Amino acid sequence: MPYTAEPRAHATRAVAAAIGLTAALTLAACASGAPSNDREPATHTPSATASPVPRGVVTLSEANTILDTYQDVNNRANATRDAKLLATVEAGQLYARSKAEFEQFETLSEKEQEDYGKPFTFTDRTFYLPAGGDWFAAQATTNGKNHTVMVFEKSPATENRWKKVVSLFPAKALPPVQTSDGVIRTAPAATSVGALAPDGVPAAVEDLFATGGIKQGAPLSRTSETVKSILKTYRERGKSLGSQAKVSFFPTTPVHERVYALRTRDGVLAIAPLAHNEESLVLQPGLQITPGKVGSVYDKSPRPLTVDVFQGEALVLLPEKGKPDILDYRYAQTDSR
């Protein structure tokens, strides 16, 4: 969902935490060489001249087990808004957003509250399994209608357990991801692809909020609805407070700074963290800002300066030729002070 202001809470109540996984499978040409019937390949001994078949970071069967576990735990956590339970299967930006949704539950409408705890499933799965490393990506459909892109990671940042760290909802399926010997091809985050490197994506996206995209955000395409939405937020950033206050966005450090990159035929798909503070400052002595209902969850006291903290993620296509395009982005307000 697009970024909206809170009443400036540009949180995505996409029930982004409320996403789970189920069993209809679609095997991408990147799932570690496992056959489409989800059985492990027959064990064999390579000849002296044969190269071993590359194995994905997990097998297709293991990937599905990870997704099934996530689905079960996330459904149970959402039903009771149990943040500790959810932390066993989520980490990074996604967990920060999900935890915030639990904290802000009482600000939802009665219907939103009713819908929040309903069980969900993932179907039509496609997996993107690198040959090594500590992460993999997936696409799926949620409850038969919402298309989602996910990243799972197993590293010290996730307590060395497979946890979901990204959940995005692009309007379209991903472009075909390149494979090599049956596993997907990743890309170095620091290497430029056309106008931008994957690890430059966070600064580029945040610059749209901070300056309207005249600095790091200059290479980004202005044609997509996602970018138009961000630029609208930038142009109207002080509208709700009028001339008596100034509203500014300042990039800050994401909860989890890792960038993931998948090679496509014509470039790279970058999955990157986002974070910024929205600062509202009164311009005349004696004035104070009363936080909205989301900000009041964290600090309801009127004050001359409010700092609302947002964490999020973005999916950006970096073509070899042409301008990078934001396919989707998500934010949630995670604090206010």
PDB file of N, CA, C and O in Angstrom, residues 197-243:
ATOM      1  N   ALA A 197      23.473   1.563  -7.807  1.00  0.00           N
ATOM      2  CA  ALA A 197      23.835   0.277  -7.210  1.00  0.00           C
ATOM      3  C   ALA A 197      22.738  -0.146  -6.245  1.00  0.00           C
ATOM      4  O   ALA A 197      22.042   0.700  -5.668  1.00  0.00           O
ATOM      5  N   PRO A 198      22.556  -1.458  -6.037  1.00  0.00           N
ATOM      6  CA  PRO A 198      21.529  -1.892  -5.078  1.00  0.00           C
ATOM      7  C   PRO A 198      21.656  -1.244  -3.706  1.00  0.00           C
ATOM      8  O   PRO A 198      20.643  -0.849  -3.110  1.00  0.00           O
ATOM      9  N   ASP A 199      22.903  -1.103  -3.211  1.00  0.00           N
ATOM     10  CA  ASP A 199      23.025  -0.518  -1.872  1.00  0.00           C
ATOM     11  C   ASP A 199      22.847   1.003  -1.876  1.00  0.00           C
ATOM     12  O   ASP A 199      22.889   1.642  -0.824  1.00  0.00           O
ATOM     13  N   GLY A 200      22.620   1.588  -3.055  1.00  0.00           N
ATOM     14  CA  GLY A 200      22.263   2.997  -3.120  1.00  0.00           C
ATOM     15  C   GLY A 200      20.773   3.241  -3.109  1.00  0.00           C
ATOM     16  O   GLY A 200      20.322   4.396  -3.047  1.00  0.00           O
ATOM     17  N   VAL A 201      19.995   2.163  -3.152  1.00  0.00           N
ATOM     18  CA  VAL A 201      18.539   2.285  -3.193  1.00  0.00           C
ATOM     19  C   VAL A 201      17.970   2.974  -1.954  1.00  0.00           C
ATOM     20  O   VAL A 201      17.118   3.866  -2.076  1.00  0.00           O
ATOM     21  N   PRO A 202      18.383   2.594  -0.721  1.00  0.00           N
ATOM     22  CA  PRO A 202      17.786   3.265   0.445  1.00  0.00           C
ATOM     23  C   PRO A 202      17.941   4.787   0.402  1.00  0.00           C
ATOM     24  O   PRO A 202      16.969   5.520   0.627  1.00  0.00           O
ATOM     25  N   ALA A 203      19.144   5.267   0.100  1.00  0.00           N
ATOM     26  CA  ALA A 203      19.361   6.717   0.052  1.00  0.00           C
ATOM     27  C   ALA A 203      18.553   7.361  -1.063  1.00  0.00           C
ATOM     28  O   ALA A 203      18.026   8.472  -0.907  1.00  0.00           O
ATOM     29  N   ALA A 204      18.438   6.668  -2.212  1.00  0.00           N
ATOM     30  CA  ALA A 204      17.693   7.224  -3.342  1.00  0.00           C
ATOM     31  C   ALA A 204      16.210   7.369  -3.012  1.00  0.00           C
ATOM     32  O   ALA A 204      15.592   8.407  -3.298  1.00  0.00           O
ATOM     33  N   VAL A 205      15.620   6.330  -2.415  1.00  0.00           N
ATOM     34  CA  VAL A 205      14.200   6.390  -2.074  1.00  0.00           C
ATOM     35  C   VAL A 205      13.951   7.429  -0.987  1.00  0.00           C
ATOM     36  O   VAL A 205      13.019   8.248  -1.075  1.00  0.00           O
ATOM     37  N   GLU A 206      14.785   7.441   0.040  1.00  0.00           N
ATOM     38  CA  GLU A 206      14.592   8.391   1.131  1.00  0.00           C
ATOM     39  C   GLU A 206      14.772   9.833   0.665  1.00  0.00           C
ATOM     40  O   GLU A 206      14.159  10.758   1.200  1.00  0.00           O
ATOM     41  N   ASP A 207      15.603  10.037  -0.364  1.00  0.00           N
ATOM     42  CA  ASP A 207      15.799  11.398  -0.875  1.00  0.00           C
ATOM     43  C   ASP A 207      14.522  11.940  -1.510  1.00  0.00           C
ATOM     44  O   ASP A 207      14.310  13.156  -1.535  1.00  0.00           O
ATOM     45  N   LEU A 208      13.663  11.052  -2.023  1.00  0.00           N
ATOM     46  CA  LEU A 208      12.373  11.513  -2.547  1.00  0.00           C
ATOM     47  C   LEU A 208      11.561  12.185  -1.451  1.00  0.00           C
ATOM     48  O   LEU A 208      10.882  13.191  -1.681  1.00  0.00           O
ATOM     49  N   PHE A 209      11.605  11.633  -0.241  1.00  0.00           N
ATOM     50  CA  PHE A 209      10.897  12.231   0.885  1.00  0.00           C
ATOM     51  C   PHE A 209      11.605  13.482   1.398  1.00  0.00           C
ATOM     52  O   PHE A 209      10.969  14.472   1.757  1.00  0.00           O
ATOM     53  N   ALA A 210      12.937  13.430   1.440  1.00  0.00           N
ATOM     54  CA  ALA A 210      13.702  14.508   2.066  1.00  0.00           C
ATOM     55  C   ALA A 210      13.816  15.752   1.192  1.00  0.00           C
ATOM     56  O   ALA A 210      13.736  16.885   1.694  1.00  0.00           O
ATOM     57  N   THR A 211      14.021  15.571  -0.120  1.00  0.00           N
ATOM     58  CA  THR A 211      14.259  16.722  -0.994  1.00  0.00           C
ATOM     59  C   THR A 211      13.358  16.747  -2.230  1.00  0.00           C
ATOM     60  O   THR A 211      13.472  17.658  -3.046  1.00  0.00           O
ATOM     61  N   GLY A 212      12.514  15.758  -2.389  1.00  0.00           N
ATOM     62  CA  GLY A 212      11.762  15.643  -3.629  1.00  0.00           C
ATOM     63  C   GLY A 212      12.553  14.964  -4.723  1.00  0.00           C
ATOM     64  O   GLY A 212      12.155  14.967  -5.891  1.00  0.00           O
ATOM     65  N   GLY A 213      13.699  14.370  -4.339  1.00  0.00           N
ATOM     66  CA  GLY A 213      14.482  13.589  -5.288  1.00  0.00           C
ATOM     67  C   GLY A 213      15.480  14.377  -6.101  1.00  0.00           C
ATOM     68  O   GLY A 213      15.855  13.943  -7.197  1.00  0.00           O
ATOM     69  N   ILE A 214      15.986  15.489  -5.576  1.00  0.00           N
ATOM     70  CA  ILE A 214      16.943  16.280  -6.348  1.00  0.00           C
ATOM     71  C   ILE A 214      18.389  15.854  -6.100  1.00  0.00           C
ATOM     72  O   ILE A 214      19.289  16.303  -6.821  1.00  0.00           O
ATOM     73  N   LYS A 215      18.614  14.995  -5.121  1.00  0.00           N
ATOM     74  CA  LYS A 215      19.973  14.530  -4.833  1.00  0.00           C
ATOM     75  C   LYS A 215      20.103  13.056  -5.192  1.00  0.00           C
ATOM     76  O   LYS A 215      20.068  12.693  -6.360  1.00  0.00           O
ATOM     77  N   GLN A 216      20.243  12.176  -4.187  1.00  0.00           N
ATOM     78  CA  GLN A 216      20.426  10.746  -4.483  1.00  0.00           C
ATOM     79  C   GLN A 216      19.246  10.148  -5.243  1.00  0.00           C
ATOM     80  O   GLN A 216      19.392   9.152  -5.947  1.00  0.00           O
ATOM     81  N   GLY A 217      18.079  10.744  -5.107  1.00  0.00           N
ATOM     82  CA  GLY A 217      16.896  10.211  -5.764  1.00  0.00           C
ATOM     83  C   GLY A 217      16.741  10.624  -7.214  1.00  0.00           C
ATOM     84  O   GLY A 217      15.813  10.170  -7.893  1.00  0.00           O
ATOM     85  N   ALA A 218      17.652  11.448  -7.723  1.00  0.00           N
ATOM     86  CA  ALA A 218      17.538  11.945  -9.097  1.00  0.00           C
ATOM     87  C   ALA A 218      17.476  10.834 -10.150  1.00  0.00           C
ATOM     88  O   ALA A 218      16.752  10.970 -11.141  1.00  0.00           O
ATOM     89  N   PRO A 219      18.208   9.699  -9.985  1.00  0.00           N
ATOM     90  CA  PRO A 219      18.150   8.663 -11.027  1.00  0.00           C
ATOM     91  C   PRO A 219      16.830   7.913 -11.109  1.00  0.00           C
ATOM     92  O   PRO A 219      16.566   7.247 -12.109  1.00  0.00           O
ATOM     93  N   LEU A 220      15.974   7.999 -10.103  1.00  0.00           N
ATOM     94  CA  LEU A 220      14.758   7.199 -10.076  1.00  0.00           C
ATOM     95  C   LEU A 220      13.730   7.701 -11.088  1.00  0.00           C
ATOM     96  O   LEU A 220      13.561   8.907 -11.293  1.00  0.00           O
ATOM     97  N   SER A 221      13.022   6.763 -11.694  1.00  0.00           N
ATOM     98  CA  SER A 221      11.958   7.098 -12.631  1.00  0.00           C
ATOM     99  C   SER A 221      10.839   7.854 -11.925  1.00  0.00           C
ATOM    100  O   SER A 221      10.512   7.569 -10.773  1.00  0.00           O
ATOM    101  N   ARG A 222      10.246   8.804 -12.620  1.00  0.00           N
ATOM    102  CA  ARG A 222       9.126   9.567 -12.056  1.00  0.00           C
ATOM    103  C   ARG A 222       7.793   9.118 -12.639  1.00  0.00           C
ATOM    104  O   ARG A 222       6.763   9.747 -12.403  1.00  0.00           O
ATOM    105  N   THR A 223       7.788   8.044 -13.394  1.00  0.00           N
ATOM    106  CA  THR A 223       6.571   7.650 -14.123  1.00  0.00           C
ATOM    107  C   THR A 223       5.659   6.718 -13.333  1.00  0.00           C
ATOM    108  O   THR A 223       4.466   6.636 -13.614  1.00  0.00           O
ATOM    109  N   SER A 224       6.183   5.988 -12.344  1.00  0.00           N
ATOM    110  CA  SER A 224       5.365   4.995 -11.645  1.00  0.00           C
ATOM    111  C   SER A 224       4.473   5.656 -10.597  1.00  0.00           C
ATOM    112  O   SER A 224       4.772   6.729 -10.073  1.00  0.00           O
ATOM    113  N   GLU A 225       3.365   4.995 -10.289  1.00  0.00           N
ATOM    114  CA  GLU A 225       2.447   5.506  -9.278  1.00  0.00           C
ATOM    115  C   GLU A 225       3.094   5.537  -7.901  1.00  0.00           C
ATOM    116  O   GLU A 225       2.752   6.391  -7.075  1.00  0.00           O
ATOM    117  N   THR A 226       4.019   4.609  -7.641  1.00  0.00           N
ATOM    118  CA  THR A 226       4.672   4.594  -6.338  1.00  0.00           C
ATOM    119  C   THR A 226       5.498   5.852  -6.120  1.00  0.00           C
ATOM    120  O   THR A 226       5.440   6.485  -5.056  1.00  0.00           O
ATOM    121  N   VAL A 227       6.271   6.251  -7.136  1.00  0.00           N
ATOM    122  CA  VAL A 227       7.086   7.462  -7.002  1.00  0.00           C
ATOM    123  C   VAL A 227       6.188   8.697  -6.929  1.00  0.00           C
ATOM    124  O   VAL A 227       6.432   9.615  -6.143  1.00  0.00           O
ATOM    125  N   LYS A 228       5.142   8.725  -7.733  1.00  0.00           N
ATOM    126  CA  LYS A 228       4.210   9.856  -7.695  1.00  0.00           C
ATOM    127  C   LYS A 228       3.605   9.996  -6.298  1.00  0.00           C
ATOM    128  O   LYS A 228       3.401  11.118  -5.803  1.00  0.00           O
ATOM    129  N   SER A 229       3.330   8.878  -5.638  1.00  0.00           N
ATOM    130  CA  SER A 229       2.764   8.913  -4.296  1.00  0.00           C
ATOM    131  C   SER A 229       3.753   9.512  -3.302  1.00  0.00           C
ATOM    132  O   SER A 229       3.381  10.324  -2.443  1.00  0.00           O
ATOM    133  N   ILE A 230       5.020   9.094  -3.405  1.00  0.00           N
ATOM    134  CA  ILE A 230       6.039   9.640  -2.495  1.00  0.00           C
ATOM    135  C   ILE A 230       6.214  11.133  -2.717  1.00  0.00           C
ATOM    136  O   ILE A 230       6.283  11.917  -1.760  1.00  0.00           O
ATOM    137  N   LEU A 231       6.293  11.556  -3.966  1.00  0.00           N
ATOM    138  CA  LEU A 231       6.485  12.976  -4.257  1.00  0.00           C
ATOM    139  C   LEU A 231       5.280  13.807  -3.811  1.00  0.00           C
ATOM    140  O   LEU A 231       5.436  14.958  -3.377  1.00  0.00           O
ATOM    141  N   LYS A 232       4.091  13.230  -3.861  1.00  0.00           N
ATOM    142  CA  LYS A 232       2.910  13.917  -3.341  1.00  0.00           C
ATOM    143  C   LYS A 232       3.051  14.119  -1.830  1.00  0.00           C
ATOM    144  O   LYS A 232       2.704  15.184  -1.291  1.00  0.00           O
ATOM    145  N   THR A 233       3.551  13.081  -1.126  1.00  0.00           N
ATOM    146  CA  THR A 233       3.783  13.207   0.310  1.00  0.00           C
ATOM    147  C   THR A 233       4.792  14.305   0.590  1.00  0.00           C
ATOM    148  O   THR A 233       4.625  15.103   1.527  1.00  0.00           O
ATOM    149  N   TYR A 234       5.849  14.378  -0.228  1.00  0.00           N
ATOM    150  CA  TYR A 234       6.859  15.429  -0.047  1.00  0.00           C
ATOM    151  C   TYR A 234       6.244  16.809  -0.248  1.00  0.00           C
ATOM    152  O   TYR A 234       6.439  17.713   0.575  1.00  0.00           O
ATOM    153  N   ARG A 235       5.480  16.993  -1.314  1.00  0.00           N
ATOM    154  CA  ARG A 235       4.909  18.310  -1.609  1.00  0.00           C
ATOM    155  C   ARG A 235       3.901  18.753  -0.553  1.00  0.00           C
ATOM    156  O   ARG A 235       3.791  19.952  -0.247  1.00  0.00           O
ATOM    157  N   GLU A 236       3.173  17.797   0.025  1.00  0.00           N
ATOM    158  CA  GLU A 236       2.112  18.135   0.968  1.00  0.00           C
ATOM    159  C   GLU A 236       2.516  17.875   2.419  1.00  0.00           C
ATOM    160  O   GLU A 236       1.653  17.787   3.297  1.00  0.00           O
ATOM    161  N   ARG A 237       3.807  17.778   2.670  1.00  0.00           N
ATOM    162  CA  ARG A 237       4.289  17.336   3.982  1.00  0.00           C
ATOM    163  C   ARG A 237       3.850  18.239   5.141  1.00  0.00           C
ATOM    164  O   ARG A 237       3.736  17.778   6.266  1.00  0.00           O
ATOM    165  N   GLY A 238       3.627  19.518   4.927  1.00  0.00           N
ATOM    166  CA  GLY A 238       3.213  20.381   6.024  1.00  0.00           C
ATOM    167  C   GLY A 238       1.780  20.836   5.948  1.00  0.00           C
ATOM    168  O   GLY A 238       1.333  21.670   6.741  1.00  0.00           O
ATOM    169  N   LYS A 239       1.027  20.247   5.026  1.00  0.00           N
ATOM    170  CA  LYS A 239      -0.334  20.726   4.758  1.00  0.00           C
ATOM    171  C   LYS A 239      -1.241  20.617   5.971  1.00  0.00           C
ATOM    172  O   LYS A 239      -2.043  21.519   6.248  1.00  0.00           O
ATOM    173  N   SER A 240      -1.140  19.537   6.736  1.00  0.00           N
ATOM    174  CA  SER A 240      -2.065  19.317   7.853  1.00  0.00           C
ATOM    175  C   SER A 240      -1.824  20.286   9.005  1.00  0.00           C
ATOM    176  O   SER A 240      -2.724  20.530   9.813  1.00  0.00           O
ATOM    177  N   LEU A 241      -0.614  20.854   9.089  1.00  0.00           N
ATOM    178  CA  LEU A 241      -0.295  21.770  10.187  1.00  0.00           C
ATOM    179  C   LEU A 241      -0.318  23.228   9.762  1.00  0.00           C
ATOM    180  O   LEU A 241      -0.255  24.130  10.594  1.00  0.00           O
ATOM    181  N   GLY A 242      -0.409  23.481   8.472  1.00  0.00           N
ATOM    182  CA  GLY A 242      -0.485  24.848   7.986  1.00  0.00           C
ATOM    183  C   GLY A 242       0.832  25.594   8.126  1.00  0.00           C
ATOM    184  O   GLY A 242       1.910  25.006   8.246  1.00  0.00           O
ATOM    185  N   SER A 243       0.741  26.923   8.170  1.00  0.00           N
ATOM    186  CA  SER A 243       1.943  27.768   8.172  1.00  0.00           C
ATOM    187  C   SER A 243       2.570  27.922   9.551  1.00  0.00           C
ATOM    188  O   SER A 243       3.615  28.557   9.688  1.00  0.00           O
TER     189      SER A 243
END
